[in-house]
Short mmCIF file of C-alpha atoms in Angstrom, two decimals:
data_model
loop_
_atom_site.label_atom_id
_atom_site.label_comp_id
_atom_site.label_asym_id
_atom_site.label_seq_id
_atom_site.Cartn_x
_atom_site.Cartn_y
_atom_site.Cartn_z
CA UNK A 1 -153.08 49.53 49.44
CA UNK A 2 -151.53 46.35 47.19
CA UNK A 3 -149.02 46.95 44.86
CA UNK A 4 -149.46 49.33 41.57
CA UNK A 5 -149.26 47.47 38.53
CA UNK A 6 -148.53 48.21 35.23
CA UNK A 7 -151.90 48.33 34.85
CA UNK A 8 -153.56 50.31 36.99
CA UNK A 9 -151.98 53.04 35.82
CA UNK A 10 -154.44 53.94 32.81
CA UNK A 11 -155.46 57.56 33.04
CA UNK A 12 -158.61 56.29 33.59
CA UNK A 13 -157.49 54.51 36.64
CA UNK A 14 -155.89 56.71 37.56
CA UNK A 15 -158.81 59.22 37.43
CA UNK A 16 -160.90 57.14 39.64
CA UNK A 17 -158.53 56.25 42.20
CA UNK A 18 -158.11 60.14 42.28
CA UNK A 19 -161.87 60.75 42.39
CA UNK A 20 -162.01 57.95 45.46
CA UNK A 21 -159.50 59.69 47.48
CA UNK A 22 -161.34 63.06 47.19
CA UNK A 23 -164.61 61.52 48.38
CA UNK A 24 -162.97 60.00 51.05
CA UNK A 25 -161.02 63.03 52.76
CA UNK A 26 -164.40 64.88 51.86
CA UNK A 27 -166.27 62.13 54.11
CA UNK A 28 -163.69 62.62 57.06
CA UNK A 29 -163.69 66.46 56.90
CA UNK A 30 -167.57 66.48 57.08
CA UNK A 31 -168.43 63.67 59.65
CA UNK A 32 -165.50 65.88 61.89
CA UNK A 33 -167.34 69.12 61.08
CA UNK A 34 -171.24 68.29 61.05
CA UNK A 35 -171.24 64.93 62.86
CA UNK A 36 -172.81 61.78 61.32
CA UNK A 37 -176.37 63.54 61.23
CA UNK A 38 -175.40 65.97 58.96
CA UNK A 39 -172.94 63.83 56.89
CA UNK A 40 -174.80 62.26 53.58
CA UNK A 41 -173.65 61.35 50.32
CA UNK A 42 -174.61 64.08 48.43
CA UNK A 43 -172.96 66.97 51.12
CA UNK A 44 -169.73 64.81 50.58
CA UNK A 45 -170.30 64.49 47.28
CA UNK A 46 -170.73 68.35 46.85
CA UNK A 47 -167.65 69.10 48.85
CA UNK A 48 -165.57 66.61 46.84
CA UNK A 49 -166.56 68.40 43.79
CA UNK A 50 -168.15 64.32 42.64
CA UNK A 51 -171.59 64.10 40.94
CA UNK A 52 -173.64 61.84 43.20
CA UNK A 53 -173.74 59.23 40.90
CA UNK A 54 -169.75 58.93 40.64
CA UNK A 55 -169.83 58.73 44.53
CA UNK A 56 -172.51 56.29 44.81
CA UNK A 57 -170.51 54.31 42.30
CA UNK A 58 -167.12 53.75 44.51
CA UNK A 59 -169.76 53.69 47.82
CA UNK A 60 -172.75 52.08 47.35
CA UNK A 61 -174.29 52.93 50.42
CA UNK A 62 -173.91 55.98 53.50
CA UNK A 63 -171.96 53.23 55.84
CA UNK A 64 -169.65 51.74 53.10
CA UNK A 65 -168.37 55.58 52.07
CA UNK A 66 -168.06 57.11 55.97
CA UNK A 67 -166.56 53.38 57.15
CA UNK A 68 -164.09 53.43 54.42
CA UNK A 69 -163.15 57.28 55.29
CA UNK A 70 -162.44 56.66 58.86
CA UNK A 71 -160.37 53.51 57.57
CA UNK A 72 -158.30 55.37 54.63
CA UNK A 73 -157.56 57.91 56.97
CA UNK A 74 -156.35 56.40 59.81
CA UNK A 75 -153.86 54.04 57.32
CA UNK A 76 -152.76 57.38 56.36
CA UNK A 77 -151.47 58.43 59.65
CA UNK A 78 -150.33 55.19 60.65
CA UNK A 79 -147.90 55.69 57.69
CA UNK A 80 -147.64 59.35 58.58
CA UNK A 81 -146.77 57.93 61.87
CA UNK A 82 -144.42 55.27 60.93
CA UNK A 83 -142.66 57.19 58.84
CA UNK A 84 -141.74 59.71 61.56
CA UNK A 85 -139.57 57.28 63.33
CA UNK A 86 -138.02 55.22 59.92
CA UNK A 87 -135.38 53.88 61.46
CA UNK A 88 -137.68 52.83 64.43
CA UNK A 89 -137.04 55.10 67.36
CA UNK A 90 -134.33 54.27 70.50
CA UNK A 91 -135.08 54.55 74.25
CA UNK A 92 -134.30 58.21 73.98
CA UNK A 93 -136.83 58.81 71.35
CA UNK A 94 -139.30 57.56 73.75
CA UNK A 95 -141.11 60.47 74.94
CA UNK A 96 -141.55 61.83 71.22
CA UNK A 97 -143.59 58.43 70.39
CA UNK A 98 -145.50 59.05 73.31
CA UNK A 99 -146.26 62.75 71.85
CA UNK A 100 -146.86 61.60 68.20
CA UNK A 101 -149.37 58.36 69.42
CA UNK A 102 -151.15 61.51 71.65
CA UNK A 103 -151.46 63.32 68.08
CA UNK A 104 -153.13 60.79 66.56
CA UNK A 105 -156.19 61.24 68.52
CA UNK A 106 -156.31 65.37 69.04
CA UNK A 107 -157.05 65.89 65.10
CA UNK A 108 -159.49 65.77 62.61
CA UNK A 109 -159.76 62.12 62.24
CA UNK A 110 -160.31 61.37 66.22
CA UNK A 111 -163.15 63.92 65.62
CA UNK A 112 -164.38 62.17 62.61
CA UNK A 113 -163.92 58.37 64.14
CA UNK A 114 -165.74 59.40 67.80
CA UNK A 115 -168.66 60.45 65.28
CA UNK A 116 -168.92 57.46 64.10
CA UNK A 117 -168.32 55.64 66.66
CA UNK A 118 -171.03 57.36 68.98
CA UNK A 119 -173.95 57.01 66.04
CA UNK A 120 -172.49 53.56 65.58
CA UNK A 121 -173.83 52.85 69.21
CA UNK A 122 -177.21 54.11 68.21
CA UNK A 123 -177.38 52.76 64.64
CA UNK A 124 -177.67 49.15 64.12
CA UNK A 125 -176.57 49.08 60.26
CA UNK A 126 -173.61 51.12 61.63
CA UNK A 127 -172.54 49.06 64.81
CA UNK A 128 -171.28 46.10 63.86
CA UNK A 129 -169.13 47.48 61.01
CA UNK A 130 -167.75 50.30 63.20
CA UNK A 131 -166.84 47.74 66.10
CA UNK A 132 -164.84 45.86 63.36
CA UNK A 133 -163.23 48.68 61.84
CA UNK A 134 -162.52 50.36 65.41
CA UNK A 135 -160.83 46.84 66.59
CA UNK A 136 -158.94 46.56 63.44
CA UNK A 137 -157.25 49.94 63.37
CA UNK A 138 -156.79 49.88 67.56
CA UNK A 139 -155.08 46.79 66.54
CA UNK A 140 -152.38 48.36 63.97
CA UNK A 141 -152.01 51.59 66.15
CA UNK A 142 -151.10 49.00 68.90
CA UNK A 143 -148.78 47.41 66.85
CA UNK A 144 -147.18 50.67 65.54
CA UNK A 145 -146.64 51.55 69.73
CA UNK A 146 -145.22 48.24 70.60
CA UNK A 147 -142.95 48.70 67.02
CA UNK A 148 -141.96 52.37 67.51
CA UNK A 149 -141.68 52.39 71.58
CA UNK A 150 -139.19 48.70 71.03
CA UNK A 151 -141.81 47.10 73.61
CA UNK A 152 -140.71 43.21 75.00
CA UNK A 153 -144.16 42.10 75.19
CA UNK A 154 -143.36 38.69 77.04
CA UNK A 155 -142.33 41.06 79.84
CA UNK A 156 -145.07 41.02 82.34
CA UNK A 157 -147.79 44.10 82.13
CA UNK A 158 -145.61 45.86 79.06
CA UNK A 159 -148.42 44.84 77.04
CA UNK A 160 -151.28 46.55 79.43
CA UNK A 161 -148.99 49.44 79.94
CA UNK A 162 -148.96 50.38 76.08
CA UNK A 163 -152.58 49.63 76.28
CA UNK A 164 -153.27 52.21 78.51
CA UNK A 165 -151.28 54.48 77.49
CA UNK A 166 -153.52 54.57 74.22
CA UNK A 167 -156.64 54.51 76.20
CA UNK A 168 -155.04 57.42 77.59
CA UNK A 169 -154.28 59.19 74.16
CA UNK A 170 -158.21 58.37 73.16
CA UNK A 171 -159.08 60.19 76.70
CA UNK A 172 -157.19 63.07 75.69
CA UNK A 173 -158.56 63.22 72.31
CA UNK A 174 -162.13 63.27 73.88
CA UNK A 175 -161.18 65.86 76.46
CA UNK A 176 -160.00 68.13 73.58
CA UNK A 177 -163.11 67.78 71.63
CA UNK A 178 -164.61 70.83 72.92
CA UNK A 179 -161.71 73.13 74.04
CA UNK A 180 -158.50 73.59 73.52
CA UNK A 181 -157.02 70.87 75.98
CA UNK A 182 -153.07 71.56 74.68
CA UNK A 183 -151.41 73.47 77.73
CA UNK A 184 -153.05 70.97 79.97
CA UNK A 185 -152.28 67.52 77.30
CA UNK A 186 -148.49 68.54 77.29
CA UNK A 187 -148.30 68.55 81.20
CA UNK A 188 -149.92 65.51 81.12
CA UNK A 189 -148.19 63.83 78.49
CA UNK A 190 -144.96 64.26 79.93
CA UNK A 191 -145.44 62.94 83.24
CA UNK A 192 -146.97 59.72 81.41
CA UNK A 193 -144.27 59.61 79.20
CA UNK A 194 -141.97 58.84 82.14
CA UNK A 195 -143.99 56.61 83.71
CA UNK A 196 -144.45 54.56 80.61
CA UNK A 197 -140.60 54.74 80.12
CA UNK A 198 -139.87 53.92 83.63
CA UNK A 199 -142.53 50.98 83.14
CA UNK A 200 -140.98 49.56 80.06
CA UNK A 201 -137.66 49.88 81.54
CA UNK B 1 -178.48 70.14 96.11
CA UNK B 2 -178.93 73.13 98.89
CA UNK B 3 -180.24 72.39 102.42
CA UNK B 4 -183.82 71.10 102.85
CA UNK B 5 -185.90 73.33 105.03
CA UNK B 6 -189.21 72.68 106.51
CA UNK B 7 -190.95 74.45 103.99
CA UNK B 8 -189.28 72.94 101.48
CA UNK B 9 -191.14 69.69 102.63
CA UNK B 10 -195.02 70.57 101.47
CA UNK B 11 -196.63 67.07 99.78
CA UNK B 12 -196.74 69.53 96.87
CA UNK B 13 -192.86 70.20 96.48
CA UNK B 14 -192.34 66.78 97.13
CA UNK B 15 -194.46 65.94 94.22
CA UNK B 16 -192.36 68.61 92.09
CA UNK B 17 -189.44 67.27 93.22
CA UNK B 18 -190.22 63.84 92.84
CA UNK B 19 -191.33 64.66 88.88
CA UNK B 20 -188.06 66.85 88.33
CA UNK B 21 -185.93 64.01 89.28
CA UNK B 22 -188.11 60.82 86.92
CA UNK B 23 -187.29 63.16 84.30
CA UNK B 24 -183.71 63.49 84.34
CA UNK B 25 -183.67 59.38 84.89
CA UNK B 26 -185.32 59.26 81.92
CA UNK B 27 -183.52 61.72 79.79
CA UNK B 28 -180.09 60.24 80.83
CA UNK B 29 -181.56 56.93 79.76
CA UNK B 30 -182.72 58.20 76.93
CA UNK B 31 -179.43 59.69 75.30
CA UNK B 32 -177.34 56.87 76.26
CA UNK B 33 -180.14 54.84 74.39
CA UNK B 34 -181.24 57.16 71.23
CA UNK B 35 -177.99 59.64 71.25
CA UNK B 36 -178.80 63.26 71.18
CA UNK B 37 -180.89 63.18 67.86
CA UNK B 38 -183.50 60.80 69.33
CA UNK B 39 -183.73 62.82 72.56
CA UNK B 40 -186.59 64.96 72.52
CA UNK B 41 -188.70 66.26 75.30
CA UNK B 42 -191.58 64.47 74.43
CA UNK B 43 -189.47 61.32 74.41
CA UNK B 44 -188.18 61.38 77.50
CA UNK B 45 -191.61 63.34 79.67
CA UNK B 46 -193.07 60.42 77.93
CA UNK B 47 -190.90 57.38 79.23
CA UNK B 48 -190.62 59.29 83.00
CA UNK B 49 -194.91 59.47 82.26
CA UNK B 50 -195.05 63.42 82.79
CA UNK B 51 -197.22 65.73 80.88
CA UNK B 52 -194.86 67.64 78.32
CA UNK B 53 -196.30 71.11 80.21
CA UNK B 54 -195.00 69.70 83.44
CA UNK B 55 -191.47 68.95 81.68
CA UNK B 56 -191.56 72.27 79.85
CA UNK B 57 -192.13 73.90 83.25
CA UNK B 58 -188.99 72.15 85.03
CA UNK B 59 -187.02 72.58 81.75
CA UNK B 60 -187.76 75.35 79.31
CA UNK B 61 -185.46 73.92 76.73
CA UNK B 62 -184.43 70.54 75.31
CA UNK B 63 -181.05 72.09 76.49
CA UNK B 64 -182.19 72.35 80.01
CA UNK B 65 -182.93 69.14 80.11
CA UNK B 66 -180.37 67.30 78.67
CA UNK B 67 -177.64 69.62 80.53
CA UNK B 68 -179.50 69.14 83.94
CA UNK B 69 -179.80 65.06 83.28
CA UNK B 70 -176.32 64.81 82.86
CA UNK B 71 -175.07 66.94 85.66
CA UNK B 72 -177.77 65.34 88.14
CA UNK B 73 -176.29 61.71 87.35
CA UNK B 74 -172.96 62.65 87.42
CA UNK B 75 -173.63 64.30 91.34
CA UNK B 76 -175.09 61.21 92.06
CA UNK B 77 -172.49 59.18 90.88
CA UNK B 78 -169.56 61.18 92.59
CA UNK B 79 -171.94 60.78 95.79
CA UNK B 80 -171.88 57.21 95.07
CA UNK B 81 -168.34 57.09 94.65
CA UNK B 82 -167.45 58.76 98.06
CA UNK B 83 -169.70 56.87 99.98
CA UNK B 84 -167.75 53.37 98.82
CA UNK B 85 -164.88 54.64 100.66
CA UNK B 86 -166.70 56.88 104.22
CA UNK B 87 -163.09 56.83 105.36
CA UNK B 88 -160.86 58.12 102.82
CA UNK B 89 -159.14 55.66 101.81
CA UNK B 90 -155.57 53.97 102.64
CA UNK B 91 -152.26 52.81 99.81
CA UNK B 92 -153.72 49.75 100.58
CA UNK B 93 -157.15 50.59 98.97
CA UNK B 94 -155.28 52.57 96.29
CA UNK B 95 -155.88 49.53 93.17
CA UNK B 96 -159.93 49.46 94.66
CA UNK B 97 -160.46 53.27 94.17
CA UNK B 98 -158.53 53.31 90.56
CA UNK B 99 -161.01 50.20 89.82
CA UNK B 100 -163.85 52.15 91.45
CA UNK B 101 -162.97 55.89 89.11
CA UNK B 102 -162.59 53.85 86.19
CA UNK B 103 -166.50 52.36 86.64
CA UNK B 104 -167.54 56.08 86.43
CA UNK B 105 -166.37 55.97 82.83
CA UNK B 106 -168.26 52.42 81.69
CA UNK B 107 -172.49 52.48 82.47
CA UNK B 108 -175.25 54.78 80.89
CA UNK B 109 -174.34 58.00 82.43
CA UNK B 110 -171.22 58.11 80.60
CA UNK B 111 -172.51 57.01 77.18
CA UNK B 112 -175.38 60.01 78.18
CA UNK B 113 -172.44 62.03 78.46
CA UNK B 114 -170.62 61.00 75.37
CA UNK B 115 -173.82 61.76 72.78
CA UNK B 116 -174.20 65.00 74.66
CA UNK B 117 -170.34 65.51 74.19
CA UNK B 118 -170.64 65.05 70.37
CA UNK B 119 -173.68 66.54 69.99
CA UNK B 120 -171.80 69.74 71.22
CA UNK B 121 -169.25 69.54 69.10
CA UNK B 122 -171.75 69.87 66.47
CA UNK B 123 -174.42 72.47 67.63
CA UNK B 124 -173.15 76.22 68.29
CA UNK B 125 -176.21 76.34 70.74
CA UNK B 126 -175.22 73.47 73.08
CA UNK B 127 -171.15 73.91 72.51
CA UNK B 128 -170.36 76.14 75.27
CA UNK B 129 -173.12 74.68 78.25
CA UNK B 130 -171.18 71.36 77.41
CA UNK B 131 -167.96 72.86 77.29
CA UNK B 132 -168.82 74.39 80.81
CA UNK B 133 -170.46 71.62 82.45
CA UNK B 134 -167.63 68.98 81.67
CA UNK B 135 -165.40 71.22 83.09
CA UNK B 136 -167.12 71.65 86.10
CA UNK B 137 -167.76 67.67 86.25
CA UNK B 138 -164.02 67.07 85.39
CA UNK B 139 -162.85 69.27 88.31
CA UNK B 140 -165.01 67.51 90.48
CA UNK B 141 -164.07 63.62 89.37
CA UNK B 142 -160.41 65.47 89.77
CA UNK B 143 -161.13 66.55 93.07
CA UNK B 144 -162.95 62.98 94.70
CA UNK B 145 -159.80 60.99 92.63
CA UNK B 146 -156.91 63.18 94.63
CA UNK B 147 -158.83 62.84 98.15
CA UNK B 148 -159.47 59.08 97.67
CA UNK B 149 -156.27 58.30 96.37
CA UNK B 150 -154.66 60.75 99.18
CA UNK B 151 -152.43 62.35 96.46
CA UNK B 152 -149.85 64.73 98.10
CA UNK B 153 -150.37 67.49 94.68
CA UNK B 154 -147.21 69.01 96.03
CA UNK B 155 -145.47 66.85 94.73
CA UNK B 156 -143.82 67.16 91.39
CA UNK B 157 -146.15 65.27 88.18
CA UNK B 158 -148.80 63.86 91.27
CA UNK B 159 -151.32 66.32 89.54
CA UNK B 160 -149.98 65.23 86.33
CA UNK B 161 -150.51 61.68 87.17
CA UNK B 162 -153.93 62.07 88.21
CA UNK B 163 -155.06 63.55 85.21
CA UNK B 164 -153.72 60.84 83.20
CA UNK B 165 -155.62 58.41 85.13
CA UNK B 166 -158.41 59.84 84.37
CA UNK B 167 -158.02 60.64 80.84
CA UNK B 168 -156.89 57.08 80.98
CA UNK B 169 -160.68 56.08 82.25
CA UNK B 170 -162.35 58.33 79.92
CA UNK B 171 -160.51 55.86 77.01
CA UNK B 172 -161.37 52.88 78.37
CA UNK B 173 -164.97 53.76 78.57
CA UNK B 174 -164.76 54.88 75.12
CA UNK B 175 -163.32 51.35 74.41
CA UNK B 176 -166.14 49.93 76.00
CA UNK B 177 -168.90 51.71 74.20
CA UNK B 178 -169.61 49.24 70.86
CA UNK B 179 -168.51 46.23 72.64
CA UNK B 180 -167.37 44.58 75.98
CA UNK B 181 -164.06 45.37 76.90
CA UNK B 182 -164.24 44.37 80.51
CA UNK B 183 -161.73 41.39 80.34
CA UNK B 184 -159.20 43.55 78.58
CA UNK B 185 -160.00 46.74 80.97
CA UNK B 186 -159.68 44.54 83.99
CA UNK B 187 -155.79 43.73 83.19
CA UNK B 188 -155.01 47.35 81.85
CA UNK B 189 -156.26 48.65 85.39
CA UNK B 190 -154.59 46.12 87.31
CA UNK B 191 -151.35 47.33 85.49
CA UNK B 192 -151.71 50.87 85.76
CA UNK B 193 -152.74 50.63 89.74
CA UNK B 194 -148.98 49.67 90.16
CA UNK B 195 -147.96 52.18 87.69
CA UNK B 196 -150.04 55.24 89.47
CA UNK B 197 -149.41 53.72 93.19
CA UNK B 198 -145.47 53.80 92.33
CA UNK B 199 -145.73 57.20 90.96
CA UNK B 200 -147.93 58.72 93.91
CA UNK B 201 -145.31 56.78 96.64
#
């Protein structure tokens, strides 16, 4: 994500960076759809519309493509996410930041990142590289709450209460993996959203 | 789970029973171990040391099986879980039975239900006995989590706040499934007791 020089921005460059990002959304899409079992290289490949031998060049292996999916995509919606609220959001905005952290986990790439994650705990190649990548994007989407909800962390328990309500969020997420949770999510998400507000004062 | 009648006693339906219930052990042990890909009959009749006819004639299908397991566990768990508190249980107790829901969410029988969970999302022929049996498990946690916590549902967001709890345990065991998250579970809950015993009054 550094800065674009000069450069980088050969055609050629800018060919390949293209040809990453279409592997990448590819890998997300299918480890969402068929789960980690029926996500390889050359189905992601085929769906990007990438000979294998282009993919296998930006991913060496099965783990560093699907790991580097899950990561791209969820910098993308942290962005996505930041950028919703540019100017940061006030106390009155608080119950749509509690809506938009709920969205992160009810689409695609919660599907794609609890597929992962779930082989991961079966897969030794896969754990300890999922762990870190799982920690390191909990981390930022942590950061993003405390940012976005204006969160005085010395305060005692504001921390806990933002961590739980994105424990919360991932609950949701998983409840809405096989139906269509939304009537009951909103109900839900509203109550929390005072509670969190009342809790953050 | 009916009523035990004399008849039902023979040494022979013992025996069957006896067999019926090593096998859903082991098949809960089993996916929480090997996920849903390495869960095969076989597997598990082998590891509960039953003849693959005798599973096959408790559980036609690898569905059965795996369905059953889950379902048995999770009976025996919200058994469990009232039996911790024969009384109901008081305000006082409210912080101990939040702690107490909350360790439904983090030892094998949820990480049996999470690869079966996934799994679902995946295979058409598993998708809607999952979909069906979490509900039917969900209304039930629901159900043990408003007695224990002697939740007044009248009330305006009680329900609401209930169901956040929970979704709020189903994260955290998430959270705990590639590595320990006790320490940082242990302060979350201890924040969102107050939280939930403020909102319930």
């Amino acid at each position: 994500m550094g800065a674009v020089t000069e450069a980088d921005r050969s055609p050629k460059q800018d060919r390949s960076r293209a040809t990453r990002q279409r592997l990448l959304e590819a890998a997300v899409a299918c480890l969402a759809e068929h789960g980690w079992t029926g996500s390889t290289v050359t189905v992601v490949s085929e769906r990007a519309g990438v000979s294998r031998g282009a993919a296998q060049h930006h991913f060496p292996t099965r783990e560093d493509l699907f790991t580097a999916a899950v990561e791209y995509v969820a910098e993308e919606r942290s962005a996505a996410l930041r950028g919703l609220f540019p100017e940061g959001a006030g106390a009155a905005d608080r119950a749509a930041v509690v809506r938009a952290l709920v969205d992160l986990y009810t689409g695609p790439l919660f599907r794609a990142a609890l597929q992962l994650w779930v082989a991961a705990s079966n897969e030794p190649q896969l754990g300890p590289r999922v762990a870190e990548l799982e920690a390191r994007v909990g981390r930022e989407t942590h950061r993003i709450a405390v940012e976005l909800l204006a969160v005085d962390e010395s305060r005692p328990g504001a921390r806990e209460t933002v961590q739980g309500l994105l424990d919360m969020a991932r609950g949701l997420g998983l409840a809405n993996l096989l139906t269509d949770d939304a009537h009951r999510r909103d109900r839900v998400v509203h109550q929390w959203s005072h509670l969190v507000a009342g809790a953050l004062g």
